Amino acid sequence: MTNFDHGATTVSSRALGVLLDSWRASSAPGYLALADRIRLLVLDGRLPVGTRLPSERDLCAHLGVSRTTVTAAYAALRDSGHVDSVRGSGSLVRLPARSSVPRPTTTEGLLDLTKAALPAVDGIAEAAQRAAGRLGAYLDDPGYDPVGRPVLREAIAERYRLRGLETSAEQIVVTLGAQHAIALLARVLVSRGDRAVVEAPGYPHAFEALRGAGARLVPVSVTVDDGWDEAALMQTLRRTSPPVAYLMPDFHNPTGATMPVDQRVRVLEAAAHEGTVVIADETMAEMAIDGRRDAPLPMAAYGRAVSIGSVGKSLWGGLRIGWIRAERPLVDRLVRARSAGDLGTPVLEQLVVAELLGDFDRVLEARAGHLRRGRDRVVRGLRDAFPSWQVPSPAGGLTTWVGLGAPVSSQLTLAARREGLLLAAGPVFGVDGAFERFLRVPFSYAESDTDRALAALRAAWDGVDGVQAPVSPLLAEVV
Ligand SMILES: Cc1ncc(COP(=O)(O)O)c(C=O)c1O
């Protein structure tokens, strides 16, 4: 049983009508076409598990169909396990129990594309040598460093200032990567049973960290084309007044979406009104591929937000350096709480990062070039090989969130494994098993690995039969 909770977010007839779009285009009987379209929205996470559907009466009035059509559609959804009717609570979205996809036990000899990550940027070894030369000045104290060396805190603050956000070194806590930052914030800001707003799809290790702190996750939909479901996000904030909302406003992982400035302002206003701390994970923010002339400023420039950053993508994951940018009182709480889990960030790695931050624009340019070549190769390769898939070409980040056109992601990743390729299936990025119609494909790997992966995917796709148990055969028609 997953510990998510939705605070009974309700989708209005109007909002559902918009999501249903052209459901009538199907030649199937009306109730089946309606049920299939709603089922699709559930499978894709557009209607997160726990969402309350409109009453039958409201929906039939809004859609201009008979009550019988809606009643039969809801009954069909109950039969297939996509809706629960709970006395007094109405019709709540759910997903049928599914057999879990076996996790690989050994990855030896397999090409592992489950991570959106890059090899180290050029120049790390040289920076490490320079940093080692400076280490002597740090050896007289015991070296336990829960907040970060001043030289690095200042370099990180300077980077924020260059990006347009006034920041002092005292606002920075250096952490063991962004993952540690998420976990530390969760530990300090979340109490057992609290709700936490997250994105669906989203970053699975953030879900783990928040759940680890006792949070019940409340998902809000993000899509490649439409970005954040703002109405649902606002409603969720209002209804649940969660202590935290964890968002990835720039090159959202996995969709690649970036939150527009005006939406940032509205979301931060709504969150402030509810006393919700917005945790903006900006790990991907500097991973632009096509240049970011009109890029939004960091989230905290538009209201109250705690930011997370990392050099895991820009420099190297192996350095394990990230940070939190927060106001001083929270910085103090974080530093005090830290000793329960770790006693500080290694000094030498901090010095290496401080060296490289001095030349960061050059580093980012090199990264953008690498990612552009990778993205274009993967996108072209996938579009050529799989004309029925929807393959976005994102403006930044490390992955493309591919629409497969059918709920076969788990099946495909299992078949790919037999071809020697490991990929994370779409449901890995949901909190409740949705996203079977999607696959996250990273484009950050070397050309030879990308080509091997494309060949393995082609072979794997031939073995996918396109039909999955909980989906009615009609679904193919409405996709
Ligand atoms: C959105 C997001 N946040 C955090 C992390 C973790 O980063 P780090 O390696 O700095 O811990 C990742 C890594 O994939 C990520 O994609």
PDB file of C-alpha atoms and ligand atoms in Angstrom, residues 114-117 175-182 199 202-206 246-248 250-254 281-284 308-313 316-323 398 440, ligand 1:
ATOM      1  CA  THR A 114      17.720   4.145 -16.071  1.00  0.00           C
ATOM      2  CA  LYS A 115      19.641   7.207 -14.911  1.00  0.00           C
ATOM      3  CA  ALA A 116      19.454  10.651 -16.441  1.00  0.00           C
ATOM      4  CA  ALA A 117      23.122  11.404 -15.892  1.00  0.00           C
ATOM      5  CA  THR A 175      24.857  19.171   0.960  1.00  0.00           C
ATOM      6  CA  LEU A 176      25.797  15.720  -0.321  1.00  0.00           C
ATOM      7  CA  GLY A 177      24.065  16.258  -3.644  1.00  0.00           C
ATOM      8  CA  ALA A 178      20.518  17.430  -4.326  1.00  0.00           C
ATOM      9  CA  GLN A 179      19.086  14.142  -3.088  1.00  0.00           C
ATOM     10  CA  HIS A 180      20.472  14.789   0.377  1.00  0.00           C
ATOM     11  CA  ALA A 181      19.064  18.312   0.181  1.00  0.00           C
ATOM     12  CA  ILE A 182      15.566  16.945  -0.521  1.00  0.00           C
ATOM     13  CA  GLU A 199       4.305  16.451  -9.464  1.00  0.00           C
ATOM     14  CA  GLY A 202       7.953  13.448 -11.047  1.00  0.00           C
ATOM     15  CA  TYR A 203      11.286  12.530  -9.575  1.00  0.00           C
ATOM     16  CA  PRO A 204      10.918   9.156  -7.810  1.00  0.00           C
ATOM     17  CA  HIS A 205      13.733   9.607  -5.286  1.00  0.00           C
ATOM     18  CA  ALA A 206      12.049  12.779  -4.048  1.00  0.00           C
ATOM     19  CA  TYR A 246       8.066  19.900  -4.059  1.00  0.00           C
ATOM     20  CA  LEU A 247       8.299  21.267  -7.619  1.00  0.00           C
ATOM     21  CA  MET A 248      10.814  21.179 -10.464  1.00  0.00           C
ATOM     22  CA  ASP A 250      12.883  24.219 -14.837  1.00  0.00           C
ATOM     23  CA  PHE A 251      13.240  21.373 -17.349  1.00  0.00           C
ATOM     24  CA  HIS A 252      11.018  19.287 -15.156  1.00  0.00           C
ATOM     25  CA  ASN A 253      12.181  15.689 -14.826  1.00  0.00           C
ATOM     26  CA  PRO A 254      10.864  13.780 -16.778  1.00  0.00           C
ATOM     27  CA  ASP A 281      14.367  21.593  -7.124  1.00  0.00           C
ATOM     28  CA  GLU A 282      16.503  23.492  -9.625  1.00  0.00           C
ATOM     29  CA  THR A 283      18.934  20.660 -10.263  1.00  0.00           C
ATOM     30  CA  MET A 284      18.121  20.877 -13.990  1.00  0.00           C
ATOM     31  CA  ILE A 308      17.805  23.144  -4.251  1.00  0.00           C
ATOM     32  CA  GLY A 309      20.764  23.000  -6.604  1.00  0.00           C
ATOM     33  CA  SER A 310      23.460  20.523  -7.547  1.00  0.00           C
ATOM     34  CA  VAL A 311      26.500  20.091  -9.744  1.00  0.00           C
ATOM     35  CA  GLY A 312      25.494  16.454 -10.281  1.00  0.00           C
ATOM     36  CA  LYS A 313      24.451  17.123 -13.876  1.00  0.00           C
ATOM     37  CA  TRP A 316      29.727  15.234 -12.229  1.00  0.00           C
ATOM     38  CA  GLY A 317      27.440  13.130 -10.032  1.00  0.00           C
ATOM     39  CA  GLY A 318      30.524  11.565  -8.493  1.00  0.00           C
ATOM     40  CA  LEU A 319      31.389  14.783  -6.679  1.00  0.00           C
ATOM     41  CA  ARG A 320      28.188  14.487  -4.609  1.00  0.00           C
ATOM     42  CA  ILE A 321      27.890  18.221  -4.067  1.00  0.00           C
ATOM     43  CA  GLY A 322      24.550  20.011  -3.915  1.00  0.00           C
ATOM     44  CA  TRP A 323      23.048  22.779  -1.829  1.00  0.00           C
ATOM     45  CA  LEU A 398      18.592  15.178 -20.050  1.00  0.00           C
ATOM     46  CA  ARG A 440      11.587   8.240 -20.250  1.00  0.00           C
TER      47      ARG A 440
HETATM   48  C1  LIG B   1      15.279  16.575 -10.291  1.00  0.00           C
HETATM   49  C2  LIG B   1      16.424  15.945  -9.587  1.00  0.00           C
HETATM   50  N1  LIG B   1      16.677  16.257  -8.307  1.00  0.00           N
HETATM   51  C3  LIG B   1      17.703  15.703  -7.647  1.00  0.00           C
HETATM   52  C4  LIG B   1      18.526  14.790  -8.236  1.00  0.00           C
HETATM   53  C5  LIG B   1      19.649  14.202  -7.437  1.00  0.00           C
HETATM   54  O1  LIG B   1      20.799  14.903  -7.702  1.00  0.00           O
HETATM   55  P1  LIG B   1      22.174  14.641  -6.952  1.00  0.00           P
HETATM   56  O2  LIG B   1      22.952  13.698  -7.797  1.00  0.00           O
HETATM   57  O3  LIG B   1      22.793  15.989  -6.836  1.00  0.00           O
HETATM   58  O4  LIG B   1      21.863  14.054  -5.612  1.00  0.00           O
HETATM   59  C6  LIG B   1      18.309  14.429  -9.564  1.00  0.00           C
HETATM   60  C7  LIG B   1      19.155  13.433 -10.212  1.00  0.00           C
HETATM   61  O5  LIG B   1      18.780  12.795 -11.153  1.00  0.00           O
HETATM   62  C8  LIG B   1      17.234  15.018 -10.253  1.00  0.00           C
HETATM   63  O6  LIG B   1      16.960  14.708 -11.518  1.00  0.00           O
END
